[in-house]
mmCIF file of C-alpha atoms in Angstrom:
data_model
loop_
_atom_site.group_PDB
_atom_site.id
_atom_site.type_symbol
_atom_site.label_atom_id
_atom_site.label_comp_id
_atom_site.label_asym_id
_atom_site.label_seq_id
_atom_site.Cartn_x
_atom_site.Cartn_y
_atom_site.Cartn_z
ATOM 1 C CA MET A 1 94.485 135.669 -13.886
ATOM 2 C CA THR A 2 91.183 134.889 -12.328
ATOM 3 C CA ILE A 3 92.723 131.950 -10.539
ATOM 4 C CA CYS A 4 95.535 134.102 -9.135
ATOM 5 C CA MET A 5 93.161 136.700 -7.866
ATOM 6 C CA GLY A 6 91.062 134.000 -6.198
ATOM 7 C CA ALA A 7 94.128 132.519 -4.519
ATOM 8 C CA ILE A 8 95.232 135.932 -3.269
ATOM 9 C CA SER A 9 91.802 136.713 -1.898
ATOM 10 C CA GLN A 10 91.696 133.307 -0.163
ATOM 11 C CA ASP A 11 95.122 133.948 1.405
ATOM 12 C CA ILE A 12 93.966 137.336 2.614
ATOM 13 C CA GLN A 13 90.904 135.745 4.193
ATOM 14 C CA VAL A 14 93.012 133.163 5.997
ATOM 15 C CA ARG A 15 95.318 135.835 7.335
ATOM 16 C CA TYR A 16 92.402 137.983 8.412
ATOM 17 C CA PHE A 17 90.770 135.037 10.123
ATOM 18 C CA SER A 18 94.002 134.162 11.995
ATOM 19 C CA VAL A 19 94.451 137.782 13.117
ATOM 20 C CA CYS A 20 90.874 137.869 14.408
ATOM 21 C CA LEU A 21 91.361 134.567 16.184
ATOM 22 C CA ALA A 22 94.600 135.811 17.831
ATOM 23 C CA ARG A 23 92.850 138.980 18.999
ATOM 24 C CA LEU A 24 89.986 136.898 20.323
ATOM 25 C CA LEU A 25 92.328 134.609 22.248
ATOM 26 C CA ASN A 26 94.263 137.554 23.653
ATOM 27 C CA GLY A 27 91.049 139.160 24.852
ATOM 28 C CA PHE A 28 89.955 135.885 26.427
ATOM 29 C CA ARG A 29 93.271 135.651 28.309
ATOM 30 C CA VAL A 30 92.905 139.187 29.646
ATOM 31 C CA PHE A 31 89.332 138.464 30.667
ATOM 32 C CA GLU A 32 90.439 135.253 32.397
ATOM 33 C CA SER A 33 93.235 136.977 34.364
ATOM 34 C CA LYS A 34 90.893 139.743 35.506
ATOM 35 C CA LEU A 35 88.296 137.167 36.483
ATOM 36 C CA MET A 36 90.836 135.236 38.586
ATOM 37 C CA GLU A 37 92.039 138.439 40.222
ATOM 38 C CA ASN A 38 88.480 139.451 41.090
ATOM 39 C CA THR A 39 87.742 135.970 42.403
ATOM 40 C CA GLU A 40 90.774 136.081 44.724
ATOM 41 C CA ASN A 41 89.772 139.490 46.035
ATOM 42 C CA ILE A 42 86.227 138.283 46.660
ATOM 43 C CA CYS A 43 87.512 135.215 48.560
ATOM 44 C CA LYS A 44 89.776 137.373 50.677
ATOM 45 C CA ASP A 45 86.900 139.693 51.487
ATOM 46 C CA LEU A 46 84.684 136.742 52.392
ATOM 47 C CA ILE A 47 87.322 135.220 54.659
ATOM 48 C CA SER A 48 87.988 138.501 56.462
ATOM 49 C CA ALA A 49 84.263 139.142 56.846
ATOM 50 C CA LYS A 50 83.730 135.624 58.183
ATOM 51 C CA ALA A 51 86.573 136.049 60.692
ATOM 52 C CA ASN A 52 85.059 139.288 61.900
ATOM 53 C CA THR A 53 81.576 137.847 62.235
ATOM 54 C CA ILE A 54 82.533 134.596 64.121
ATOM 55 C CA PRO A 55 81.485 135.093 67.779
ATOM 56 C CA MET A 56 83.866 134.331 70.648
ATOM 57 C CA PRO A 57 83.219 130.980 72.309
ATOM 58 C CA PRO A 58 81.429 131.224 75.653
ATOM 59 C CA PRO A 59 83.440 130.549 78.842
ATOM 60 C CA LEU A 60 83.531 127.020 80.136
ATOM 61 C CA PRO A 61 80.841 126.311 82.723
ATOM 62 C CA LYS A 62 82.009 126.052 86.305
ATOM 63 C CA SER A 63 82.000 122.688 87.968
ATOM 64 C CA ALA A 64 78.881 121.938 89.924
ATOM 65 C CA ILE A 65 80.967 120.958 92.927
ATOM 66 C CA SER A 66 82.995 124.196 92.881
ATOM 67 C CA SER A 67 79.874 126.330 92.505
ATOM 68 C CA HIS A 68 78.185 124.469 95.360
ATOM 69 C CA LEU A 69 81.311 124.905 97.472
ATOM 70 C CA GLN A 70 81.257 128.663 96.865
ATOM 71 C CA LYS A 71 77.595 128.830 97.845
ATOM 72 C CA GLY A 72 78.183 126.686 100.919
ATOM 73 C CA LEU A 73 75.820 123.936 99.802
ATOM 74 C CA VAL A 74 78.449 121.198 99.993
ATOM 75 C CA SER A 75 80.933 120.554 102.796
ATOM 76 C CA SER A 76 84.480 119.302 102.342
ATOM 77 C CA GLU A 77 83.648 116.201 104.383
ATOM 78 C CA SER A 78 80.936 115.220 101.916
ATOM 79 C CA LEU A 79 83.459 115.554 99.075
ATOM 80 C CA GLN A 80 85.723 113.013 100.768
ATOM 81 C CA ARG A 81 82.900 110.466 100.694
ATOM 82 C CA GLY A 82 81.830 111.295 97.149
ATOM 83 C CA TYR A 83 79.637 114.182 95.963
ATOM 84 C CA SER A 84 75.898 113.558 95.666
ATOM 85 C CA CYS A 85 73.208 115.817 94.182
ATOM 86 C CA VAL A 86 70.489 114.230 96.325
ATOM 87 C CA SER A 87 68.867 116.911 98.448
ATOM 88 C CA THR A 88 68.213 116.624 102.156
ATOM 89 C CA ALA A 89 64.457 116.779 101.576
ATOM 90 C CA LEU A 90 64.600 113.730 99.315
ATOM 91 C CA ARG A 91 66.602 111.794 101.894
ATOM 92 C CA ASP A 92 64.109 112.771 104.567
ATOM 93 C CA ARG A 93 61.366 111.447 102.301
ATOM 94 C CA TRP A 94 63.150 108.094 102.058
ATOM 95 C CA ASP A 95 63.545 108.032 105.838
ATOM 96 C CA SER A 96 59.836 108.729 106.289
ATOM 97 C CA LEU A 97 59.062 105.964 103.803
ATOM 98 C CA PHE A 98 60.985 103.561 106.025
ATOM 99 C CA ASP A 99 59.585 104.938 109.296
ATOM 100 C CA GLU A 100 55.944 104.939 108.163
ATOM 101 C CA ALA A 101 56.313 101.655 106.209
ATOM 102 C CA TYR A 102 53.878 102.941 103.564
ATOM 103 C CA GLY A 103 53.141 100.120 101.136
ATOM 104 C CA ALA A 104 55.647 97.778 102.823
ATOM 105 C CA ASP A 105 55.552 94.229 101.511
ATOM 106 C CA VAL A 106 58.484 92.607 103.335
ATOM 107 C CA THR A 107 58.655 91.527 106.965
ATOM 108 C CA ILE A 108 62.088 91.309 108.624
ATOM 109 C CA HIS A 109 62.146 89.187 111.780
ATOM 110 C CA THR A 110 64.773 89.955 114.429
ATOM 111 C CA ASP A 111 65.704 88.613 117.856
ATOM 112 C CA HIS A 112 63.231 88.845 120.771
ATOM 113 C CA GLY A 113 60.266 88.824 118.372
ATOM 114 C CA GLY A 114 61.106 92.154 116.736
ATOM 115 C CA ILE A 115 59.663 92.981 113.312
ATOM 116 C CA VAL A 116 60.862 95.533 110.788
ATOM 117 C CA TYR A 117 58.736 96.352 107.733
ATOM 118 C CA ALA A 118 60.394 97.220 104.449
ATOM 119 C CA HIS A 119 59.921 97.297 100.658
ATOM 120 C CA ALA A 120 61.160 94.500 98.448
ATOM 121 C CA TYR A 121 62.338 96.741 95.613
ATOM 122 C CA VAL A 122 64.434 98.890 97.938
ATOM 123 C CA LEU A 123 66.049 95.905 99.650
ATOM 124 C CA GLY A 124 66.673 94.138 96.346
ATOM 125 C CA MET A 125 68.364 97.172 94.805
ATOM 126 C CA ALA A 126 70.526 97.827 97.890
ATOM 127 C CA SER A 127 71.643 94.246 98.622
ATOM 128 C CA PRO A 128 72.082 91.434 96.096
ATOM 129 C CA VAL A 129 71.889 88.884 98.905
ATOM 130 C CA MET A 130 68.492 90.154 100.036
ATOM 131 C CA LYS A 131 67.400 90.201 96.404
ATOM 132 C CA GLY A 132 68.117 86.486 96.118
ATOM 133 C CA MET A 133 66.361 85.746 99.415
ATOM 134 C CA LEU A 134 63.255 87.629 98.275
ATOM 135 C CA LYS A 135 63.223 85.769 94.952
ATOM 136 C CA GLN A 136 63.384 82.490 96.842
ATOM 137 C CA SER A 137 60.436 83.536 98.999
ATOM 138 C CA LYS A 138 58.404 84.402 95.894
ATOM 139 C CA THR A 139 59.032 81.054 94.239
ATOM 140 C CA SER A 140 57.975 79.171 97.365
ATOM 141 C CA GLY A 141 54.660 81.029 97.453
ATOM 142 C CA ARG A 142 55.138 82.352 100.972
ATOM 143 C CA LYS A 143 54.894 85.917 102.145
ATOM 144 C CA LEU A 144 58.024 87.972 101.621
ATOM 145 C CA SER A 145 59.998 87.715 104.847
ATOM 146 C CA ILE A 146 63.628 87.762 105.943
ATOM 147 C CA SER A 147 65.120 86.691 109.266
ATOM 148 C CA ILE A 148 68.123 88.542 110.694
ATOM 149 C CA HIS A 149 69.272 87.057 113.990
ATOM 150 C CA GLY A 150 72.398 87.371 116.091
ATOM 151 C CA VAL A 151 72.416 91.180 116.292
ATOM 152 C CA PRO A 152 70.314 93.616 118.371
ATOM 153 C CA PRO A 153 66.919 94.539 116.862
ATOM 154 C CA ASP A 154 67.789 98.239 116.966
ATOM 155 C CA CYS A 155 70.894 97.500 114.928
ATOM 156 C CA VAL A 156 68.711 95.842 112.260
ATOM 157 C CA LYS A 157 66.602 99.022 112.092
ATOM 158 C CA VAL A 158 69.707 101.150 111.660
ATOM 159 C CA PHE A 159 70.949 98.791 108.944
ATOM 160 C CA VAL A 160 67.669 98.775 106.984
ATOM 161 C CA ARG A 161 67.355 102.554 107.314
ATOM 162 C CA TYR A 162 70.815 102.914 105.776
ATOM 163 C CA LEU A 163 69.648 100.802 102.819
ATOM 164 C CA TYR A 164 66.917 103.399 102.199
ATOM 165 C CA SER A 165 68.736 106.731 102.549
ATOM 166 C CA CYS A 166 72.447 105.928 103.202
ATOM 167 C CA ARG A 167 72.181 107.831 106.484
ATOM 168 C CA TYR A 168 72.834 106.996 110.108
ATOM 169 C CA GLU A 169 73.002 108.767 113.440
ATOM 170 C CA LYS A 170 76.338 109.264 115.120
ATOM 171 C CA GLU A 171 75.151 107.621 118.337
ATOM 172 C CA ASP A 172 73.896 104.564 116.441
ATOM 173 C CA MET A 173 77.228 104.136 114.648
ATOM 174 C CA GLU A 174 79.155 104.376 117.921
ATOM 175 C CA GLU A 175 76.892 101.752 119.530
ATOM 176 C CA PHE A 176 76.457 99.281 116.647
ATOM 177 C CA VAL A 177 79.607 99.716 114.557
ATOM 178 C CA MET A 178 80.705 96.084 114.983
ATOM 179 C CA PRO A 179 77.343 94.390 114.155
ATOM 180 C CA LEU A 180 76.895 96.865 111.277
ATOM 181 C CA LEU A 181 80.258 95.748 109.932
ATOM 182 C CA VAL A 182 79.091 92.133 110.048
ATOM 183 C CA LEU A 183 75.726 92.904 108.391
ATOM 184 C CA SER A 184 77.337 94.947 105.639
ATOM 185 C CA HIS A 185 79.672 92.053 104.874
ATOM 186 C CA VAL A 186 77.014 89.330 105.012
ATOM 187 C CA TYR A 187 74.461 91.188 102.873
ATOM 188 C CA VAL A 188 77.122 92.743 100.566
ATOM 189 C CA VAL A 189 76.653 96.456 101.204
ATOM 190 C CA PRO A 190 80.197 97.725 100.424
ATOM 191 C CA GLN A 191 79.446 101.396 101.052
ATOM 192 C CA LEU A 192 78.335 100.744 104.624
ATOM 193 C CA LYS A 193 81.283 98.395 105.137
ATOM 194 C CA ARG A 194 83.749 101.091 104.117
ATOM 195 C CA GLU A 195 82.009 103.576 106.376
ATOM 196 C CA CYS A 196 82.283 101.226 109.371
ATOM 197 C CA GLU A 197 85.988 100.715 108.678
ATOM 198 C CA ARG A 198 86.488 104.464 108.390
ATOM 199 C CA GLN A 199 84.706 105.186 111.660
ATOM 200 C CA LEU A 200 86.710 102.508 113.473
ATOM 201 C CA GLY A 201 89.946 103.968 112.134
ATOM 202 C CA ARG A 202 88.893 107.462 113.237
ATOM 203 C CA GLY A 203 88.457 106.717 116.912
ATOM 204 C CA LEU A 204 85.949 103.931 117.572
ATOM 205 C CA LEU A 205 88.771 101.401 117.755
ATOM 206 C CA THR A 206 89.910 101.156 121.398
ATOM 207 C CA LEU A 207 92.145 98.916 123.472
ATOM 208 C CA GLU A 208 89.065 97.210 124.890
ATOM 209 C CA ASN A 209 87.503 96.169 121.574
ATOM 210 C CA VAL A 210 90.599 95.875 119.367
ATOM 211 C CA VAL A 211 90.800 92.086 119.778
ATOM 212 C CA ASP A 212 87.141 91.594 118.840
ATOM 213 C CA VAL A 213 87.428 93.984 115.906
ATOM 214 C CA PHE A 214 90.572 92.173 114.765
ATOM 215 C CA GLN A 215 88.745 88.856 114.657
ATOM 216 C CA LEU A 216 85.786 90.428 112.823
ATOM 217 C CA ALA A 217 88.129 92.067 110.327
ATOM 218 C CA LEU A 218 89.660 88.687 109.517
ATOM 219 C CA LEU A 219 86.224 87.104 109.117
ATOM 220 C CA CYS A 220 84.761 89.995 107.101
ATOM 221 C CA ASP A 221 87.713 90.313 104.714
ATOM 222 C CA ALA A 222 88.776 93.823 105.793
ATOM 223 C CA PRO A 223 92.583 93.815 105.353
ATOM 224 C CA HIS A 224 93.150 97.497 106.116
ATOM 225 C CA LEU A 225 91.159 97.285 109.339
ATOM 226 C CA SER A 226 92.926 94.084 110.380
ATOM 227 C CA LEU A 227 96.291 95.801 109.795
ATOM 228 C CA LEU A 228 95.252 98.713 112.047
ATOM 229 C CA CYS A 229 94.171 96.287 114.770
ATOM 230 C CA HIS A 230 97.360 94.248 114.436
ATOM 231 C CA ARG A 231 99.533 97.340 114.867
ATOM 232 C CA MET A 232 97.537 98.523 117.866
ATOM 233 C CA ILE A 233 97.786 95.099 119.534
ATOM 234 C CA LEU A 234 101.555 94.906 119.073
ATOM 235 C CA LYS A 235 102.056 98.488 120.218
ATOM 236 C CA ASN A 236 99.959 98.049 123.383
ATOM 237 C CA PHE A 237 100.389 94.336 123.968
ATOM 238 C CA LYS A 238 100.704 94.505 127.736
ATOM 239 C CA THR A 239 97.393 96.374 128.114
ATOM 240 C CA VAL A 240 95.536 94.414 125.421
ATOM 241 C CA SER A 241 96.594 91.017 126.762
ATOM 242 C CA ALA A 242 94.965 91.866 130.106
ATOM 243 C CA THR A 243 91.491 92.482 128.623
ATOM 244 C CA GLU A 244 88.594 90.038 128.692
ATOM 245 C CA ALA A 245 88.510 89.912 124.901
ATOM 246 C CA TRP A 246 92.055 88.523 124.844
ATOM 247 C CA GLN A 247 91.142 85.821 127.375
ATOM 248 C CA SER A 248 88.129 84.843 125.278
ATOM 249 C CA MET A 249 90.261 84.702 122.143
ATOM 250 C CA ARG A 250 92.782 82.511 123.977
ATOM 251 C CA GLN A 251 90.064 79.936 124.654
ATOM 252 C CA SER A 252 88.200 80.123 121.341
ATOM 253 C CA HIS A 253 91.090 80.775 118.903
ATOM 254 C CA PRO A 254 94.397 79.585 120.378
ATOM 255 C CA VAL A 255 95.960 79.458 116.909
ATOM 256 C CA LEU A 256 95.293 83.182 116.427
ATOM 257 C CA GLU A 257 96.846 83.932 119.807
ATOM 258 C CA LYS A 258 99.933 81.933 118.824
ATOM 259 C CA GLU A 259 100.266 83.869 115.574
ATOM 260 C CA LEU A 260 99.991 87.179 117.424
ATOM 261 C CA LEU A 261 102.681 86.116 119.889
ATOM 262 C CA GLU A 262 104.967 85.057 117.033
ATOM 263 C CA SER A 263 104.432 88.359 115.270
ATOM 264 C CA LEU A 264 105.163 90.148 118.552
ATOM 265 C CA ILE A 265 108.489 88.317 118.862
ATOM 266 C CA GLU A 266 109.311 89.058 115.228
ATOM 267 C CA GLU A 267 108.499 92.748 115.684
ATOM 268 C CA ASP A 268 110.625 92.837 118.820
ATOM 269 C CA ASN A 269 113.567 91.347 116.917
ATOM 270 C CA LYS A 270 113.110 93.896 114.127
ATOM 271 C CA GLN A 271 113.052 96.678 116.674
ATOM 272 C CA LYS A 272 116.290 95.393 118.199
ATOM 273 C CA LYS A 273 117.916 95.248 114.766
ATOM 274 C CA ARG A 274 116.814 98.798 114.020
ATOM 275 C CA GLU A 275 118.163 99.949 117.376
ATOM 276 C CA LYS A 276 121.440 98.143 116.738
ATOM 277 C CA LYS A 277 121.815 99.764 113.322
ATOM 278 C CA ARG A 278 120.986 103.146 114.822
ATOM 279 C CA ASN A 279 123.672 102.711 117.473
ATOM 280 C CA GLU A 280 126.211 101.539 114.887
ATOM 281 C CA ARG A 281 125.424 104.541 112.729
ATOM 282 C CA GLN A 282 125.951 106.851 115.700
ATOM 283 C CA ILE A 283 129.324 105.225 116.446
ATOM 284 C CA TYR A 284 130.452 105.579 112.810
ATOM 285 C CA LEU A 285 129.453 109.243 112.806
ATOM 286 C CA GLU A 286 131.377 109.850 116.031
ATOM 287 C CA LEU A 287 134.457 108.130 114.595
ATOM 288 C CA PHE A 288 134.335 110.282 111.481
ATOM 289 C CA GLU A 289 133.993 113.435 113.583
ATOM 290 C CA ALA A 290 136.974 112.285 115.669
ATOM 291 C CA MET A 291 139.018 111.817 112.484
ATOM 292 C CA GLU A 292 138.104 115.309 111.305
ATOM 293 C CA ALA A 293 138.974 116.783 114.692
ATOM 294 C CA LEU A 294 142.318 114.919 114.712
ATOM 295 C CA VAL A 295 143.284 116.338 111.307
ATOM 296 C CA HIS A 296 142.104 119.767 112.426
ATOM 297 C CA ILE A 297 144.256 119.680 115.568
ATOM 298 C CA CYS A 298 147.395 118.382 113.838
ATOM 299 C CA ARG A 299 147.073 120.641 110.791
ATOM 300 C CA ASP A 300 145.573 123.914 112.092
ATOM 301 C CA GLY A 301 145.734 123.598 115.850
ATOM 302 C CA CYS A 302 142.942 124.348 118.291
ATOM 303 C CA ARG A 303 142.911 126.308 121.550
ATOM 304 C CA THR A 304 146.249 125.380 123.171
ATOM 305 C CA ILE A 305 147.299 122.273 121.252
ATOM 306 C CA GLY A 306 148.526 121.924 117.702
ATOM 307 C CA PRO A 307 151.632 121.915 115.470
ATOM 308 C CA HIS A 308 154.855 123.476 116.723
ATOM 309 C CA ASP A 309 154.776 126.296 114.159
ATOM 310 C CA LYS A 310 151.296 127.445 115.186
ATOM 311 C CA ASP A 311 150.805 130.651 117.203
ATOM 312 C CA PHE A 312 147.673 130.540 119.332
ATOM 313 C CA LYS A 313 145.583 133.611 120.014
ATOM 314 C CA VAL A 314 144.208 134.401 123.428
ATOM 315 C CA ASN A 315 140.619 135.015 122.347
ATOM 316 C CA GLN A 316 139.748 132.392 119.764
ATOM 317 C CA PRO A 317 136.248 131.660 118.468
ATOM 318 C CA PRO A 318 134.659 128.392 119.642
ATOM 319 C CA CYS A 319 135.715 125.314 117.692
ATOM 320 C CA LYS A 320 133.221 123.911 115.208
ATOM 321 C CA TYR A 321 134.311 120.311 115.858
ATOM 322 C CA ALA A 322 132.352 118.743 118.695
ATOM 323 C CA ALA A 323 134.932 115.996 119.307
ATOM 324 C CA CYS A 324 137.849 118.422 119.502
ATOM 325 C CA LYS A 325 137.758 119.027 123.269
ATOM 326 C CA GLY A 326 137.717 115.341 124.224
ATOM 327 C CA LEU A 327 140.397 114.550 121.680
ATOM 328 C CA GLU A 328 142.662 117.268 123.067
ATOM 329 C CA LEU A 329 142.449 115.718 126.525
ATOM 330 C CA LEU A 330 143.214 112.301 125.072
ATOM 331 C CA ILE A 331 146.273 113.620 123.203
ATOM 332 C CA ARG A 332 147.588 115.348 126.315
ATOM 333 C CA HIS A 333 147.217 112.107 128.283
ATOM 334 C CA PHE A 334 148.895 110.143 125.477
ATOM 335 C CA ALA A 335 151.840 112.552 125.423
ATOM 336 C CA GLY A 336 152.500 112.310 129.177
ATOM 337 C CA CYS A 337 151.486 108.720 129.972
ATOM 338 C CA LYS A 338 154.250 106.331 130.988
ATOM 339 C CA LEU A 339 152.244 103.191 130.149
ATOM 340 C CA ARG A 340 151.999 104.035 126.473
ATOM 341 C CA ALA A 341 152.552 100.469 125.309
ATOM 342 C CA PRO A 342 149.468 98.726 123.816
ATOM 343 C CA GLY A 343 147.544 96.942 126.560
ATOM 344 C CA GLY A 344 149.053 99.021 129.344
ATOM 345 C CA CYS A 345 146.662 101.989 129.441
ATOM 346 C CA THR A 346 143.064 101.978 128.164
ATOM 347 C CA GLN A 347 143.132 105.624 127.041
ATOM 348 C CA CYS A 348 146.458 105.195 125.281
ATOM 349 C CA LYS A 349 145.147 102.089 123.565
ATOM 350 C CA ARG A 350 142.169 104.103 122.328
ATOM 351 C CA MET A 351 144.549 106.768 120.989
ATOM 352 C CA TRP A 352 146.608 104.125 119.176
ATOM 353 C CA GLN A 353 143.391 102.830 117.550
ATOM 354 C CA LEU A 354 142.388 106.335 116.435
ATOM 355 C CA LEU A 355 145.802 106.929 114.893
ATOM 356 C CA GLU A 356 145.686 103.602 113.094
ATOM 357 C CA LEU A 357 142.153 104.305 111.847
ATOM 358 C CA HIS A 358 143.327 107.654 110.516
ATOM 359 C CA SER A 359 146.154 105.991 108.621
ATOM 360 C CA HIS A 360 143.605 103.756 106.852
ATOM 361 C CA LEU A 361 141.470 106.789 106.025
ATOM 362 C CA CYS A 362 144.291 109.150 105.026
ATOM 363 C CA ALA A 363 144.565 109.824 101.310
ATOM 364 C CA ASP A 364 148.203 111.020 101.227
ATOM 365 C CA SER A 365 150.515 110.308 104.155
ATOM 366 C CA SER A 366 153.341 112.348 102.589
ATOM 367 C CA LEU A 367 151.366 115.563 103.110
ATOM 368 C CA CYS A 368 149.617 114.502 106.317
ATOM 369 C CA ARG A 369 150.666 116.147 109.590
ATOM 370 C CA VAL A 370 149.078 113.572 111.905
ATOM 371 C CA PRO A 371 151.807 111.786 113.920
ATOM 372 C CA LEU A 372 152.757 108.219 112.984
ATOM 373 C CA CYS A 373 150.551 108.282 109.876
ATOM 374 C CA ARG A 374 153.341 107.121 107.553
ATOM 375 C CA ASN A 375 154.524 104.510 110.084
ATOM 376 C CA PHE A 376 151.053 103.006 110.236
ATOM 377 C CA LYS A 377 150.873 103.037 106.424
ATOM 378 C CA ASP A 378 154.066 100.966 106.289
ATOM 379 C CA ARG A 379 152.711 98.687 108.969
ATOM 380 C CA ILE A 380 149.530 98.082 106.945
ATOM 381 C CA ARG A 381 151.537 96.441 104.184
ATOM 382 C CA LYS A 382 152.977 93.960 106.678
ATOM 383 C CA LEU A 383 149.613 93.028 108.193
ATOM 384 C CA GLY A 384 147.782 89.923 107.221
ATOM 385 C CA ARG A 385 145.056 90.131 104.608
ATOM 386 C CA LYS A 386 142.347 89.189 107.120
ATOM 387 C CA ASN A 387 143.262 92.027 109.500
ATOM 388 C CA GLU A 388 143.532 94.474 106.610
ATOM 389 C CA MET A 389 140.049 93.551 105.353
ATOM 390 C CA LYS A 390 138.583 94.336 108.791
ATOM 391 C CA TRP A 391 140.010 97.837 108.708
ATOM 392 C CA ARG A 392 138.834 98.366 105.135
ATOM 393 C CA LEU A 393 135.331 97.273 106.055
ATOM 394 C CA LEU A 394 135.275 99.656 109.022
ATOM 395 C CA VAL A 395 136.515 102.562 106.876
ATOM 396 C CA LYS A 396 133.925 101.814 104.191
ATOM 397 C CA LYS A 397 131.084 101.781 106.737
ATOM 398 C CA ILE A 398 132.252 105.074 108.229
ATOM 399 C CA LEU A 399 132.352 106.796 104.843
ATOM 400 C CA ARG A 400 129.007 105.367 103.729
ATOM 401 C CA THR A 401 127.313 106.363 106.971
ATOM 402 C CA LYS A 402 128.601 109.898 106.689
ATOM 403 C CA GLY A 403 127.789 109.984 102.988
ATOM 404 C CA VAL A 404 131.136 111.456 101.997
ATOM 405 C CA ALA A 405 131.703 111.719 98.241
ATOM 406 C CA ARG A 406 134.919 113.744 98.096
ATOM 407 C CA THR A 407 137.163 114.969 100.919
ATOM 408 C CA PRO A 408 140.466 116.820 100.753
ATOM 409 C CA PHE A 409 142.340 114.467 103.073
ATOM 410 C CA PHE A 410 140.295 111.229 103.286
ATOM 411 C CA LEU A 411 139.871 108.321 100.914
ATOM 412 C CA THR A 412 136.608 107.555 99.134
ATOM 413 C CA THR A 413 134.541 104.392 99.020
ATOM 414 C CA GLU A 414 135.523 103.873 95.354
ATOM 415 C CA THR A 415 139.211 103.961 96.240
ATOM 416 C CA ILE A 416 138.731 101.484 99.075
ATOM 417 C CA SER A 417 136.798 99.101 96.797
ATOM 418 C CA ILE A 418 139.614 99.180 94.260
#
């Protein structure tokens, strides 16, 4: 009995413990769900608060060039060359450094005993050729000096001043543009070389100096400038060939003169070919207009000539076909001429050719109202293949010149090819 009571009490304890454990787990689940719900609400609140507190990004800064343009500090011409933030005062300071030669350590010897003083660091940074010459002078132990001969001394001053501040006077460029081009090429100053080419293309290139500039452009490797000179020489050959520069070139460079003459002949032949094609195109257009006018007259009638079942009005609007008037006169002559046989009358022969051309162009002779269209169609089948190919080629050129894709009464280029 004692054992049974102990077993019962132990079973009750187990059940009680399991009930307590189930309640504990249920409470833990409720606590966990509430905790997750609160956590989600807190995250949502944080995200919304963060979105409200994030400041708007500042506007993008304006471009320095656009702001300077609005203030009038930069001109459009300076933008074409490339924008620079260097002020005018700083450039004036570089000019004064060159003019006063303060601390100059390089002597530049020119023609007629002229001397220009400069600074080695400035010359070396502006020209790699001068940099190598100055290094060679240092290694030899001599004073730093450079000799520039073959150009006017004033031109050397303008050139060295440009190396300091990239500036020049308009009068100096107009006077020394050709020697400046040579110096910029020899001492490898590409910016000055491009500026000389630009100034020559803008008006400094004349009929008097075009031959000399052309030779310099070939020597200084300036293809765009040489092309401009070449075009000007060919365009004004009669005037250019009478200048002293052309006579000098004939003596010093006869091969160059021969090449120019050959290019002149080639250009003349090209011009003749272009003129021939232009004339052929005009003829093809006129033939197509004549074919349209012929169909218009025979189908609708115009003014006082047309099909027999057409009633003409007294006051008719002007005809839109330019070839209609001349074609009417030709038809009237053809109808009343007694020498209508081919070879007898020139105008009648022309009319026969127009009628035959129309028959090659006509898409459907059964519906066509142009006289003799069907007869010419039958005659085409009896012609030789060589003669037929000539007419086909003519018709194809007429349609291609006019650019006709689809017409109600004419063939197309695709049909002719087939």
